CSV table of C-alpha atoms in Angstrom, one decimal:
chain,number,residue,atom,x,y,z
A,647,MET,CA,2.8,-28.4,-22.2
A,648,GLU,CA,0.6,-27.5,-25.3
A,649,THR,CA,-2.9,-26.3,-24.1
A,650,GLY,CA,-5.9,-25.4,-26.0
A,651,GLY,CA,-9.6,-24.6,-25.9
A,652,ASN,CA,-11.7,-24.2,-22.7
A,653,SER,CA,-9.8,-25.3,-19.5
A,654,LEU,CA,-11.5,-27.8,-17.1
A,655,PRO,CA,-11.7,-27.2,-13.4
A,656,SER,CA,-9.9,-30.4,-13.0
A,657,GLY,CA,-6.6,-28.4,-13.4
A,658,PRO,CA,-3.3,-29.7,-15.2
A,659,ASP,CA,-2.8,-32.9,-16.9
A,660,GLY,CA,-1.3,-34.8,-13.9
A,661,VAL,CA,-4.7,-34.2,-12.0
A,662,LYS,CA,-7.2,-36.7,-12.1
A,663,ARG,CA,-10.3,-36.5,-14.2
A,664,LYS,CA,-13.8,-36.7,-13.3
A,665,VAL,CA,-15.0,-39.8,-15.6
A,666,SER,CA,-18.7,-40.7,-16.6
A,667,TYR,CA,-18.7,-44.3,-17.8
A,668,PHE,CA,-21.7,-45.4,-19.8
A,669,TYR,CA,-22.5,-49.2,-20.0
A,670,ASP,CA,-25.6,-51.2,-20.4
A,671,PRO,CA,-25.1,-55.0,-19.5
A,672,GLU,CA,-27.3,-56.1,-22.4
A,673,ILE,CA,-25.2,-54.7,-24.8
A,674,GLY,CA,-22.9,-57.9,-25.1
A,675,ASN,CA,-25.9,-60.0,-26.0
A,676,TYR,CA,-26.6,-58.6,-29.3
A,677,TYR,CA,-25.4,-60.8,-32.2
A,678,TYR,CA,-24.8,-59.8,-35.9
A,679,GLY,CA,-24.7,-63.5,-36.9
A,680,GLN,CA,-22.7,-66.1,-37.5
A,681,GLY,CA,-19.2,-65.2,-39.0
A,682,HIS,CA,-19.8,-61.4,-38.8
A,683,PRO,CA,-16.8,-59.7,-37.8
A,684,MET,CA,-18.7,-57.1,-35.7
A,685,LYS,CA,-19.2,-58.6,-32.2
A,686,PRO,CA,-20.8,-56.5,-29.3
A,687,HIS,CA,-19.7,-59.1,-27.0
A,688,ARG,CA,-16.2,-57.1,-26.9
A,689,ILE,CA,-17.9,-54.4,-24.9
A,690,ARG,CA,-18.8,-57.0,-22.4
A,691,MET,CA,-15.3,-58.1,-22.3
A,692,THR,CA,-14.0,-54.6,-21.9
A,693,HIS,CA,-16.5,-53.9,-19.0
A,694,ALA,CA,-15.2,-57.2,-17.2
A,695,LEU,CA,-11.4,-55.9,-17.6
A,696,LEU,CA,-12.5,-52.6,-16.1
A,697,ALA,CA,-14.2,-54.2,-13.1
A,698,HIS,CA,-11.4,-56.6,-12.4
A,699,TYR,CA,-8.7,-53.9,-12.7
A,700,GLY,CA,-10.7,-51.8,-10.3
A,701,LEU,CA,-11.4,-48.8,-12.6
A,702,LEU,CA,-15.1,-48.8,-12.0
A,703,GLN,CA,-15.0,-47.5,-8.5
A,704,HIS,CA,-13.0,-44.4,-9.9
A,705,MET,CA,-16.0,-43.7,-12.3
A,706,HIS,CA,-19.3,-42.5,-12.2
A,707,VAL,CA,-20.9,-45.8,-13.9
A,708,LEU,CA,-24.2,-45.0,-15.8
A,709,LYS,CA,-26.5,-47.2,-17.6
A,710,PRO,CA,-27.6,-45.0,-20.8
A,711,ASN,CA,-31.3,-44.2,-21.3
A,712,PRO,CA,-32.2,-45.6,-24.8
A,713,ALA,CA,-32.4,-43.0,-27.4
A,714,ARG,CA,-36.0,-42.4,-28.4
A,715,GLU,CA,-37.4,-42.2,-32.2
A,716,LYS,CA,-37.6,-38.5,-32.0
A,717,ASP,CA,-33.8,-38.3,-30.8
A,718,LEU,CA,-32.4,-40.4,-33.6
A,719,CYS,CA,-34.5,-38.3,-36.0
A,720,ARG,CA,-32.5,-35.4,-35.3
A,721,PHE,CA,-30.1,-36.5,-37.8
A,722,HIS,CA,-31.7,-39.4,-39.6
A,723,ALA,CA,-34.6,-39.5,-41.9
A,724,ASP,CA,-38.0,-40.5,-40.2
A,725,ASP,CA,-38.7,-43.2,-42.7
A,726,TYR,CA,-35.1,-44.7,-42.3
A,727,VAL,CA,-35.5,-44.7,-38.4
A,728,SER,CA,-39.2,-46.2,-38.7
A,729,PHE,CA,-37.7,-49.0,-41.0
A,730,LEU,CA,-35.1,-49.9,-38.3
A,731,ARG,CA,-37.7,-50.0,-35.6
A,732,CYS,CA,-40.0,-52.1,-37.3
A,733,ILE,CA,-37.7,-54.6,-39.3
A,734,THR,CA,-37.2,-58.1,-38.0
A,735,PRO,CA,-35.5,-61.2,-39.1
A,736,GLU,CA,-38.9,-62.7,-39.5
A,737,THR,CA,-40.3,-59.9,-41.8
A,738,GLN,CA,-37.2,-58.9,-43.7
A,739,GLN,CA,-38.1,-61.1,-46.7
A,740,ASP,CA,-41.2,-59.2,-47.3
A,741,GLN,CA,-39.3,-55.9,-47.4
A,742,LEU,CA,-36.6,-56.6,-49.8
A,743,ARG,CA,-37.1,-53.2,-51.7
A,744,GLN,CA,-36.7,-51.4,-48.2
A,745,LEU,CA,-33.6,-53.3,-47.4
A,746,LYS,CA,-32.1,-52.5,-50.5
A,747,ARG,CA,-32.9,-48.8,-50.1
A,748,PHE,CA,-31.5,-48.4,-46.5
A,749,ASN,CA,-28.5,-50.6,-47.4
A,750,VAL,CA,-29.4,-53.3,-44.9
A,751,GLY,CA,-28.8,-57.0,-45.2
A,752,GLU,CA,-25.2,-57.8,-45.8
A,753,ASP,CA,-22.7,-55.8,-44.2
A,754,CYS,CA,-25.3,-54.4,-42.0
A,755,PRO,CA,-27.6,-57.5,-41.1
A,756,VAL,CA,-31.1,-57.6,-39.7
A,757,PHE,CA,-30.8,-59.3,-36.3
A,758,ASP,CA,-32.9,-59.9,-33.1
A,759,GLY,CA,-33.1,-56.4,-31.3
A,760,LEU,CA,-31.6,-54.5,-34.0
A,761,TYR,CA,-33.4,-51.4,-33.2
A,762,SER,CA,-32.9,-51.8,-29.3
A,763,PHE,CA,-29.2,-52.1,-29.9
A,764,CYS,CA,-29.2,-48.7,-31.8
A,765,GLN,CA,-31.3,-47.0,-29.0
A,766,THR,CA,-28.6,-48.3,-26.5
A,767,TYR,CA,-25.3,-47.3,-28.2
A,768,ALA,CA,-26.7,-43.9,-29.3
A,769,GLY,CA,-28.3,-43.4,-25.9
A,770,GLY,CA,-24.8,-43.7,-24.3
A,771,SER,CA,-23.0,-41.1,-26.5
A,772,VAL,CA,-25.9,-38.4,-26.2
A,773,GLY,CA,-26.1,-39.2,-22.5
A,774,GLY,CA,-22.2,-38.4,-22.3
A,775,ALA,CA,-22.6,-35.4,-24.3
A,776,VAL,CA,-25.3,-34.2,-22.0
A,777,LYS,CA,-23.1,-35.0,-19.0
A,778,LEU,CA,-20.4,-32.7,-20.4
A,779,ASN,CA,-22.6,-30.0,-21.3
A,780,HIS,CA,-23.6,-29.8,-17.5
A,781,GLY,CA,-20.2,-30.0,-16.6
A,782,HIS,CA,-21.0,-33.2,-14.4
A,783,CYS,CA,-17.7,-34.6,-15.8
A,784,ASP,CA,-14.5,-33.9,-17.5
A,785,ILE,CA,-14.5,-37.1,-19.6
A,786,ALA,CA,-17.5,-39.2,-20.7
A,787,VAL,CA,-17.0,-42.6,-22.1
A,788,ASN,CA,-19.4,-45.0,-24.1
A,789,TRP,CA,-17.1,-47.8,-25.8
A,790,ALA,CA,-20.3,-49.1,-27.4
A,791,GLY,CA,-20.7,-46.0,-29.5
A,792,GLY,CA,-18.6,-44.6,-32.2
A,793,LEU,CA,-20.3,-46.1,-35.1
A,794,HIS,CA,-19.0,-43.7,-37.7
A,795,HIS,CA,-20.3,-44.8,-41.1
A,796,ALA,CA,-24.1,-44.7,-40.7
A,797,LYS,CA,-25.7,-41.9,-43.0
A,798,LYS,CA,-28.8,-39.8,-42.7
A,799,CYS,CA,-30.9,-42.4,-44.9
A,800,GLU,CA,-28.9,-45.6,-44.7
A,801,ALA,CA,-26.8,-48.2,-42.9
A,802,SER,CA,-23.1,-48.6,-43.8
A,803,GLY,CA,-20.1,-50.5,-42.6
A,804,PHE,CA,-21.8,-52.3,-39.5
A,805,CYS,CA,-23.2,-49.0,-38.4
A,806,TYR,CA,-27.1,-48.2,-38.5
A,807,VAL,CA,-27.4,-45.1,-36.1
A,808,ASN,CA,-24.5,-42.3,-36.3
A,809,ASP,CA,-24.5,-41.8,-32.6
A,810,ILE,CA,-21.4,-39.6,-33.0
A,811,VAL,CA,-23.3,-37.0,-35.1
A,812,LEU,CA,-26.2,-37.2,-32.5
A,813,ALA,CA,-23.7,-36.5,-29.8
A,814,ILE,CA,-22.1,-33.6,-31.6
A,815,LEU,CA,-25.4,-32.0,-32.3
A,816,GLU,CA,-26.2,-32.2,-28.4
A,817,LEU,CA,-22.7,-30.8,-27.7
A,818,LEU,CA,-23.4,-27.8,-30.1
A,819,LYS,CA,-26.3,-26.8,-27.9
A,820,VAL,CA,-23.7,-25.3,-25.4
A,821,HIS,CA,-20.3,-25.0,-27.4
A,822,GLU,CA,-19.9,-22.8,-30.4
A,823,ARG,CA,-17.3,-25.1,-31.7
A,824,VAL,CA,-16.9,-29.1,-31.5
A,825,LEU,CA,-13.8,-31.0,-32.8
A,826,TYR,CA,-14.3,-34.7,-33.9
A,827,VAL,CA,-11.1,-36.9,-34.1
A,828,ASP,CA,-11.3,-40.4,-35.7
A,829,ILE,CA,-8.3,-42.9,-35.3
A,830,ASP,CA,-10.2,-46.1,-36.6
A,831,ILE,CA,-8.5,-47.6,-39.5
A,832,HIS,CA,-11.4,-46.7,-41.6
A,833,HIS,CA,-12.2,-43.1,-42.7
A,834,GLY,CA,-15.1,-41.4,-40.7
A,835,ASP,CA,-17.2,-40.7,-43.7
A,836,GLY,CA,-20.7,-40.4,-42.0
A,837,VAL,CA,-19.5,-37.9,-39.6
A,838,GLU,CA,-17.4,-35.9,-42.0
A,839,GLU,CA,-20.4,-35.8,-44.5
A,840,ALA,CA,-22.9,-34.6,-41.8
A,841,PHE,CA,-20.8,-31.6,-41.0
A,842,TYR,CA,-19.0,-31.0,-44.4
A,843,THR,CA,-20.2,-27.5,-44.9
A,844,THR,CA,-20.3,-26.0,-41.6
A,845,ASP,CA,-17.5,-24.3,-39.8
A,846,ARG,CA,-18.7,-25.1,-36.3
A,847,VAL,CA,-17.6,-28.7,-36.4
A,848,MET,CA,-14.1,-29.6,-37.5
A,849,THR,CA,-13.5,-33.3,-38.3
A,850,VAL,CA,-10.1,-34.9,-38.5
A,851,SER,CA,-9.7,-38.7,-39.7
A,852,PHE,CA,-6.4,-40.7,-39.8
A,853,HIS,CA,-7.1,-43.8,-41.8
A,854,LYS,CA,-6.0,-46.4,-44.4
A,855,PHE,CA,-6.6,-44.8,-48.1
A,856,GLY,CA,-6.5,-46.6,-51.3
A,857,ASP,CA,-8.8,-49.5,-52.1
A,858,TYR,CA,-10.1,-49.8,-48.7
A,859,PHE,CA,-13.6,-49.3,-47.3
A,860,PRO,CA,-15.2,-46.9,-47.5
A,861,GLY,CA,-13.1,-45.4,-50.3
A,862,THR,CA,-13.5,-41.7,-49.2
A,863,GLY,CA,-11.0,-39.4,-47.1
A,864,ASP,CA,-8.6,-38.2,-49.6
A,865,LEU,CA,-6.1,-35.5,-48.4
A,866,ARG,CA,-7.7,-33.2,-50.9
A,867,ASP,CA,-11.2,-33.6,-49.3
A,868,LEU,CA,-11.3,-30.5,-47.3
A,869,GLY,CA,-14.7,-29.4,-46.7
A,870,PHE,CA,-17.0,-27.1,-48.7
A,871,GLY,CA,-18.5,-23.6,-48.7
A,872,LYS,CA,-18.4,-22.2,-44.9
A,873,GLY,CA,-16.9,-25.6,-44.1
A,874,LYS,CA,-13.8,-25.2,-46.4
A,875,TYR,CA,-10.6,-26.2,-44.5
A,876,TYR,CA,-12.8,-27.6,-41.6
A,877,SER,CA,-12.5,-31.3,-42.8
A,878,LEU,CA,-9.0,-32.8,-42.4
A,879,ASN,CA,-8.0,-36.2,-43.8
A,880,VAL,CA,-4.8,-38.0,-43.2
A,881,PRO,CA,-4.6,-41.0,-45.6
A,882,LEU,CA,-2.1,-43.7,-44.6
A,883,ASP,CA,-0.9,-46.8,-45.8
A,884,ASP,CA,-0.3,-50.3,-44.5
A,885,GLY,CA,2.0,-51.1,-41.6
A,886,ILE,CA,2.2,-47.6,-39.9
A,887,ASP,CA,3.7,-47.9,-36.5
A,888,ASP,CA,3.6,-45.9,-33.4
A,889,ASP,CA,6.3,-43.6,-34.1
A,890,SER,CA,5.1,-42.8,-37.6
A,891,TYR,CA,1.7,-42.3,-36.4
A,892,GLN,CA,2.7,-39.8,-33.7
A,893,SER,CA,4.9,-38.0,-36.3
A,894,LEU,CA,1.5,-37.0,-37.9
A,895,PHE,CA,-0.9,-36.9,-35.0
A,896,LYS,CA,0.6,-34.7,-32.5
A,897,PRO,CA,1.7,-31.7,-34.8
A,898,ILE,CA,-1.5,-32.1,-36.5
A,899,MET,CA,-3.7,-32.1,-33.4
A,900,GLY,CA,-1.7,-29.4,-31.6
A,901,LYS,CA,-2.3,-27.1,-34.5
A,902,VAL,CA,-6.0,-27.8,-34.7
A,903,MET,CA,-6.3,-27.2,-31.0
A,904,GLU,CA,-4.6,-23.8,-31.4
A,905,VAL,CA,-6.5,-22.7,-34.6
A,906,PHE,CA,-10.0,-24.1,-34.0
A,907,ARG,CA,-10.0,-23.8,-30.2
A,908,PRO,CA,-13.1,-26.3,-29.8
A,909,GLY,CA,-15.3,-26.1,-26.6
A,910,ALA,CA,-15.7,-29.8,-26.7
A,911,VAL,CA,-13.8,-32.7,-28.3
A,912,VAL,CA,-15.2,-36.1,-29.7
A,913,LEU,CA,-12.4,-38.9,-30.0
A,914,GLN,CA,-13.6,-42.1,-31.9
A,915,CYS,CA,-11.3,-44.7,-30.7
A,916,GLY,CA,-11.6,-47.4,-33.3
A,917,ALA,CA,-9.4,-50.4,-32.4
A,918,ASP,CA,-9.1,-51.7,-35.8
A,919,SER,CA,-5.9,-49.6,-36.3
A,920,LEU,CA,-4.1,-51.9,-33.7
A,921,SER,CA,-1.6,-54.4,-35.0
A,922,GLY,CA,-3.2,-57.8,-35.8
A,923,ASP,CA,-6.8,-56.8,-36.2
A,924,ARG,CA,-8.8,-59.2,-38.2
A,925,LEU,CA,-9.8,-56.5,-40.8
A,926,GLY,CA,-7.1,-54.0,-40.4
A,927,CYS,CA,-3.4,-53.4,-41.8
A,928,PHE,CA,-1.9,-51.0,-39.4
A,929,ASN,CA,0.7,-51.9,-36.8
A,930,LEU,CA,0.0,-49.9,-33.8
A,931,SER,CA,0.5,-51.0,-30.2
A,932,ILE,CA,-2.1,-50.3,-27.5
A,933,LYS,CA,0.2,-47.8,-25.9
A,934,GLY,CA,0.8,-46.1,-29.4
A,935,HIS,CA,-3.2,-46.0,-29.9
A,936,ALA,CA,-3.8,-44.7,-26.4
A,937,GLU,CA,-1.2,-42.1,-26.9
A,938,CYS,CA,-3.7,-40.3,-28.9
A,939,VAL,CA,-6.2,-40.3,-26.0
A,940,ARG,CA,-3.6,-39.2,-23.6
A,941,TYR,CA,-2.5,-36.2,-26.0
A,942,MET,CA,-6.1,-35.0,-26.6
A,943,ARG,CA,-6.8,-35.3,-22.7
A,944,SER,CA,-3.7,-33.0,-22.0
A,945,PHE,CA,-5.6,-30.0,-23.6
A,946,ASN,CA,-8.0,-30.1,-20.7
A,947,VAL,CA,-11.2,-29.7,-22.9
A,948,PRO,CA,-14.4,-31.5,-22.2
A,949,LEU,CA,-13.7,-35.1,-23.8
A,950,LEU,CA,-16.2,-37.7,-25.2
A,951,LEU,CA,-14.4,-41.1,-25.7
A,952,LEU,CA,-16.3,-43.5,-28.1
A,953,GLY,CA,-15.5,-46.9,-29.5
A,954,GLY,CA,-15.9,-48.0,-33.1
A,955,GLY,CA,-14.2,-50.6,-35.2
A,956,GLY,CA,-12.0,-53.3,-33.8
A,957,TYR,CA,-12.3,-57.1,-34.8
A,958,THR,CA,-9.9,-59.0,-32.9
A,959,ILE,CA,-11.9,-58.7,-29.8
A,960,ARG,CA,-9.2,-59.6,-27.3
A,961,ASN,CA,-7.3,-56.7,-28.5
A,962,VAL,CA,-10.1,-54.5,-28.5
A,963,ALA,CA,-11.0,-55.2,-24.7
A,964,ARG,CA,-7.4,-54.7,-24.0
A,965,CYS,CA,-7.0,-51.5,-25.8
A,966,TRP,CA,-10.3,-49.7,-24.4
A,967,CYS,CA,-9.6,-51.0,-20.8
A,968,TYR,CA,-6.2,-49.5,-21.2
A,969,GLU,CA,-7.5,-46.2,-22.5
A,970,THR,CA,-10.1,-45.9,-19.9
A,971,GLY,CA,-7.0,-46.0,-17.4
A,972,VAL,CA,-5.4,-43.2,-19.4
A,973,ALA,CA,-8.8,-41.1,-19.2
A,974,LEU,CA,-8.5,-41.8,-15.2
A,975,GLY,CA,-4.9,-41.0,-15.1
A,976,MET,CA,-4.1,-44.5,-13.8
A,977,GLU,CA,-1.3,-46.8,-15.1
A,978,LEU,CA,-2.4,-50.5,-15.1
A,979,GLU,CA,-0.4,-53.6,-14.4
A,980,ASP,CA,0.5,-55.6,-17.6
A,981,LYS,CA,-0.4,-58.8,-15.7
A,982,MET,CA,-3.9,-59.3,-16.4
A,983,PRO,CA,-6.3,-60.1,-13.4
A,984,GLN,CA,-8.4,-63.4,-13.3
A,985,HIS,CA,-11.7,-62.9,-14.5
A,986,GLU,CA,-14.6,-64.4,-16.4
A,987,TYR,CA,-13.1,-64.0,-19.9
A,988,PHE,CA,-9.5,-64.8,-18.8
A,989,GLU,CA,-8.9,-67.6,-21.3
A,990,TYR,CA,-9.6,-65.4,-24.2
A,991,PHE,CA,-6.1,-63.6,-23.3
A,992,GLY,CA,-3.9,-66.6,-23.5
A,993,PRO,CA,-1.1,-67.7,-23.8
A,994,ASP,CA,0.4,-64.6,-22.1
A,995,TYR,CA,-2.5,-63.1,-20.1
A,996,THR,CA,-1.2,-59.7,-20.4
A,997,LEU,CA,-2.7,-56.3,-21.3
A,998,HIS,CA,0.0,-55.6,-23.9
A,999,VAL,CA,0.7,-57.3,-26.9
A,1000,ALA,CA,3.8,-56.7,-29.2
A,1001,PRO,CA,3.2,-55.3,-32.8
A,1002,SER,CA,4.3,-57.3,-35.6
A,1003,ASN,CA,7.3,-56.9,-37.8
A,1004,MET,CA,5.3,-56.0,-40.9
A,1005,GLU,CA,6.6,-53.6,-43.5
A,1006,ASN,CA,5.7,-50.0,-42.6
A,1007,LYS,CA,4.8,-48.4,-46.2
A,1008,ASN,CA,4.5,-44.9,-44.9
A,1009,SER,CA,8.0,-43.6,-45.8
A,1010,ARG,CA,9.4,-40.7,-44.1
A,1011,GLN,CA,9.0,-38.3,-47.0
A,1012,ILE,CA,5.3,-39.3,-47.6
A,1013,LEU,CA,4.7,-38.7,-43.9
A,1014,GLU,CA,6.4,-35.3,-44.4
A,1015,ASP,CA,4.5,-34.4,-47.4
A,1016,ILE,CA,1.2,-35.1,-45.7
A,1017,ARG,CA,2.0,-33.3,-42.5
A,1018,THR,CA,3.3,-30.2,-44.7
A,1019,LYS,CA,0.0,-30.1,-46.6
A,1020,LEU,CA,-2.3,-30.3,-43.7
A,1021,LEU,CA,-0.4,-27.7,-41.7
A,1022,ASP,CA,-0.6,-25.4,-44.7
A,1023,ASN,CA,-4.3,-25.8,-44.9
A,1024,LEU,CA,-4.7,-25.1,-41.2
A,1025,ALA,CA,-2.8,-21.9,-41.7
A,1026,LYS,CA,-5.2,-20.9,-44.0
A,1027,LEU,CA,-7.8,-20.6,-41.0
A,1028,GLN,CA,-7.0,-17.1,-39.7
A,1029,HIS,CA,-8.9,-17.4,-36.3
A,1030,ALA,CA,-11.6,-19.7,-34.7
A,1031,PRO,CA,-15.2,-19.0,-36.1
A,1032,SER,CA,-17.7,-17.6,-33.9
A,1033,VAL,CA,-21.6,-17.7,-34.0
A,1034,PRO,CA,-24.1,-15.5,-32.2
A,1035,PHE,CA,-25.4,-17.4,-29.6
A,1036,GLN,CA,-28.9,-16.8,-28.0
A,1037,GLU,CA,-30.8,-19.1,-25.6
A,1038,ARG,CA,-29.4,-22.6,-25.3
A,1039,PRO,CA,-31.8,-25.3,-27.0
A,1040,PRO,CA,-33.4,-27.9,-24.5
A,1041,ASP,CA,-31.4,-30.9,-23.5
A,1042,THR,CA,-32.3,-34.2,-24.9
A,1043,GLU,CA,-34.2,-36.2,-22.4
A,1044,HIS,CA,-31.6,-38.8,-20.9
A,1045,PRO,CA,-32.6,-39.5,-17.3
A,1046,GLU,CA,-30.0,-42.5,-17.3
A,1047,ALA,CA,-29.9,-44.9,-14.5
A,1048,ASP,CA,-26.9,-44.5,-12.0
A,1049,GLU,CA,-25.1,-47.6,-11.7
A,1050,ASP,CA,-23.3,-46.8,-8.4
A,1051,GLN,CA,-24.8,-49.2,-6.1
A,1052,ASP,CA,-25.7,-48.2,-2.5
A,1053,GLU,CA,-22.7,-49.3,-0.7
A,1054,GLU,CA,-20.7,-47.6,2.1
A,1055,ASP,CA,-18.3,-45.9,-0.4
A,1056,GLY,CA,-21.0,-45.4,-3.0
A,1057,LYS,CA,-18.9,-47.1,-5.8
A,1058,TRP,CA,-19.4,-49.9,-8.0
A,1059,ASP,CA,-18.9,-53.6,-6.9
A,1060,PRO,CA,-16.9,-55.1,-9.7
A,1061,ASP,CA,-18.4,-58.6,-8.9
A,1062,SER,CA,-22.1,-57.4,-9.6
A,1063,ASP,CA,-21.9,-57.2,-13.2
A,1064,VAL,CA,-24.8,-59.2,-14.1
A,1065,ASN,CA,-27.1,-57.3,-11.6
A,1066,MET,CA,-26.7,-53.9,-13.0
A,1067,ASP,CA,-30.2,-53.0,-14.0
A,1068,GLY,CA,-31.6,-50.1,-12.1
A,1069,ASP,CA,-34.9,-50.0,-13.9
A,1070,ASP,CA,-37.8,-52.2,-14.9
A,1071,ARG,CA,-36.3,-53.7,-18.2
A,1072,VAL,CA,-36.8,-57.5,-18.1
A,1073,PRO,CA,-34.3,-59.4,-20.5
A,1074,LEU,CA,-36.1,-61.9,-22.9
A,1075,SER,CA,-34.9,-65.3,-22.5
A,1076,SER,CA,-32.9,-65.1,-25.7
A,1077,GLY,CA,-30.8,-62.4,-24.0
A,1078,VAL,CA,-32.5,-59.7,-26.3
A,1079,LYS,CA,-33.8,-56.6,-24.6
A,1080,ARG,CA,-37.5,-55.8,-24.7
A,1081,GLU,CA,-38.6,-52.3,-25.3
A,1082,TYR,CA,-39.7,-50.6,-22.0
A,1083,VAL,CA,-41.7,-47.5,-21.0
A,1084,GLU,CA,-39.8,-44.2,-20.8
A,1085,PRO,CA,-39.4,-43.3,-16.8
A,1086,GLU,CA,-41.2,-40.2,-15.9
A,1087,SER,CA,-39.4,-37.1,-16.1
A,1088,LYS,CA,-37.8,-35.3,-13.0
A,1089,GLU,CA,-39.7,-32.3,-12.6
A,1090,THR,CA,-38.1,-29.0,-13.6
A,1091,ASP,CA,-38.7,-27.4,-10.3
A,1092,ASP,CA,-36.1,-29.9,-8.8
A,1093,MET,CA,-33.4,-28.6,-11.1
A,1094,ASP,CA,-30.6,-26.5,-10.1
A,1095,GLU,CA,-30.7,-23.2,-12.0
A,1096,ASP,CA,-28.0,-23.9,-14.7
A,1097,GLU,CA,-29.7,-27.2,-15.2
A,1098,ARG,CA,-33.1,-25.7,-16.6
A,1099,PRO,CA,-34.0,-26.2,-20.2
A,1100,ARG,CA,-33.7,-23.0,-22.4
A,1101,GLU,CA,-35.7,-22.0,-25.3
A,1102,ALA,CA,-34.2,-23.3,-28.5
A,1103,ASP,CA,-31.7,-21.5,-30.5
A,1104,PRO,CA,-33.2,-20.2,-33.7
A,1105,MET,CA,-30.1,-21.6,-35.5
A,1106,LEU,CA,-30.7,-24.9,-34.1
A,1107,THR,CA,-34.4,-25.2,-35.1
A,1108,GLU,CA,-34.3,-26.7,-38.7
A,1109,SER,CA,-33.7,-30.3,-39.7
A,1110,ALA,CA,-30.0,-31.6,-39.4
A,1111,GLY,CA,-30.6,-33.7,-42.5
A,1112,LEU,CA,-28.4,-33.8,-45.7
A,1113,LYS,CA,-29.7,-32.0,-48.7
A,1114,GLU,CA,-29.1,-35.5,-50.6
A,1115,PRO,CA,-29.0,-38.8,-49.0
A,1116,ASN,CA,-25.5,-39.8,-50.1
A,1117,SER,CA,-23.8,-36.7,-51.5
A,1118,VAL,CA,-20.4,-35.7,-49.8
A,1119,PHE,CA,-21.0,-32.2,-50.6
A,1120,ALA,CA,-24.8,-32.2,-49.8
A,1121,ALA,CA,-24.1,-31.9,-46.1
A,1122,VAL,CA,-25.6,-29.9,-43.2
A,1123,ASP,CA,-25.1,-26.1,-43.8
A,1124,GLU,CA,-25.6,-25.4,-40.3
A,1125,PRO,CA,-25.8,-28.5,-37.7
A,1126,ASN,CA,-29.3,-27.8,-36.7
A,1127,VAL,CA,-31.5,-29.7,-34.4
A,1128,LYS,CA,-34.9,-31.0,-35.7
A,1129,LEU,CA,-37.6,-30.5,-32.9
A,1130,GLU,CA,-41.3,-32.0,-33.3
A,1131,PRO,CA,-43.7,-29.5,-34.7
A,1132,GLY,CA,-45.4,-27.6,-32.0
A,1133,ASN,CA,-42.9,-28.7,-29.3
A,1134,SER,CA,-40.0,-26.2,-30.0
A,1135,SER,CA,-40.2,-24.8,-26.6
A,1136,LYS,CA,-41.3,-27.9,-24.7
A,1137,PRO,CA,-38.9,-28.6,-21.8
A,1138,PHE,CA,-36.9,-31.8,-22.1
A,1139,ASP,CA,-36.1,-34.0,-19.3
A,1140,GLN,CA,-32.8,-33.7,-17.6
A,1141,PRO,CA,-30.6,-36.7,-16.7
A,1142,VAL,CA,-31.3,-38.0,-13.3
A,1143,ASP,CA,-28.8,-39.7,-11.2
A,1144,LYS,CA,-30.2,-41.7,-8.4
A,1145,ASN,CA,-27.0,-40.8,-6.1
A,1146,PRO,CA,-26.0,-37.5,-7.5
């Protein structure tokens, strides 16, 4: 078996992994608006499948602590985050200039609870990074995250806050190098742009290219300055099938793991690359899509799995349920168990669906040329870069609620989905979350020695912002962490489990 990066204590590929799964039961209540293809309800459907396939009892189930304004501002501009916090459907007509400035209004509409939605999905991704940093799990999962188009100063492509960039910044506090892999049908432009000039983050995106949103991700886009050759783009055409996709994915990612040797991997599992997606044009089966998860898992490197696109929501739920099983090392029965969304999956009521007979426009020669070019570029990286490490920056405060209920086996009851709230949040009658007071932090005296916050690394104390809002080349020279003035050495709260 090919291996790479830092080995985990869990051992070889056949051994079960310790998985932390982040889910907020309110996530499915957010609504982009009538006719909008992005439907957070798909996360609730995924969770229901996980519950009824019996997967929750094999994972540490956690409700994410919402990301605070200062957490979001570690990457995003202060005025943009402030705008997201204040804008409402009732006030948007008074802020037309700001809406245009921040690209909010059409693809990225204003809806009830928008800011809480951003806090929730970003909190899950950063919380997963914190769990991985402390070695509390081998794999962390946040299917609500993966919103890869958001930029420092603007929304884009249904994405408002770039939870992926925030999670990578958290991982960089511990790991010298972090790998980002994107299998959404759309180019992962927001993440690539954020790290375009650094050699500490390698971004690899497999996507449809050519007259397709967002229009970036050319094979020739390689990174800039110190980041040259640390951005890899795999441009694909309509109809790519499982075999063609894996003929690129495995040799390229195998070489990336060998050359870059990341300490952690973030895999964005956008499900709009599946066959039959409402907005997509690829022809991957769920097993073909999940093979990417299985392959990255096999390297035994700390792994953060995130969601992303996916607009035929019954297939999104199927895909992410199956991929959670892959993360756990469990094979799931194709016959779907009865559950509250069972009618969505008719007439077959199966986990897997057959791909279509659409034409694969990716010829063998084109695929070979892409593979050869990218492997040549990777050969120009002589060895994994290293950075002088000093003290580790403090952790982001994420004392997320532990959703494992107090039962004899300490595992989650799949039938108790609606009663997961372990804090004082009270949903509004409309189903939109209200903001709530941050729970008090756990005192540092109660922490294990390896969980105490460290002084900030001087390399990570400047802004993580782009030099210009929308320039691909004006990216983060070093993926730095913005700390509030006067608080650079203030201890951050640690994630607290009610049942550690």
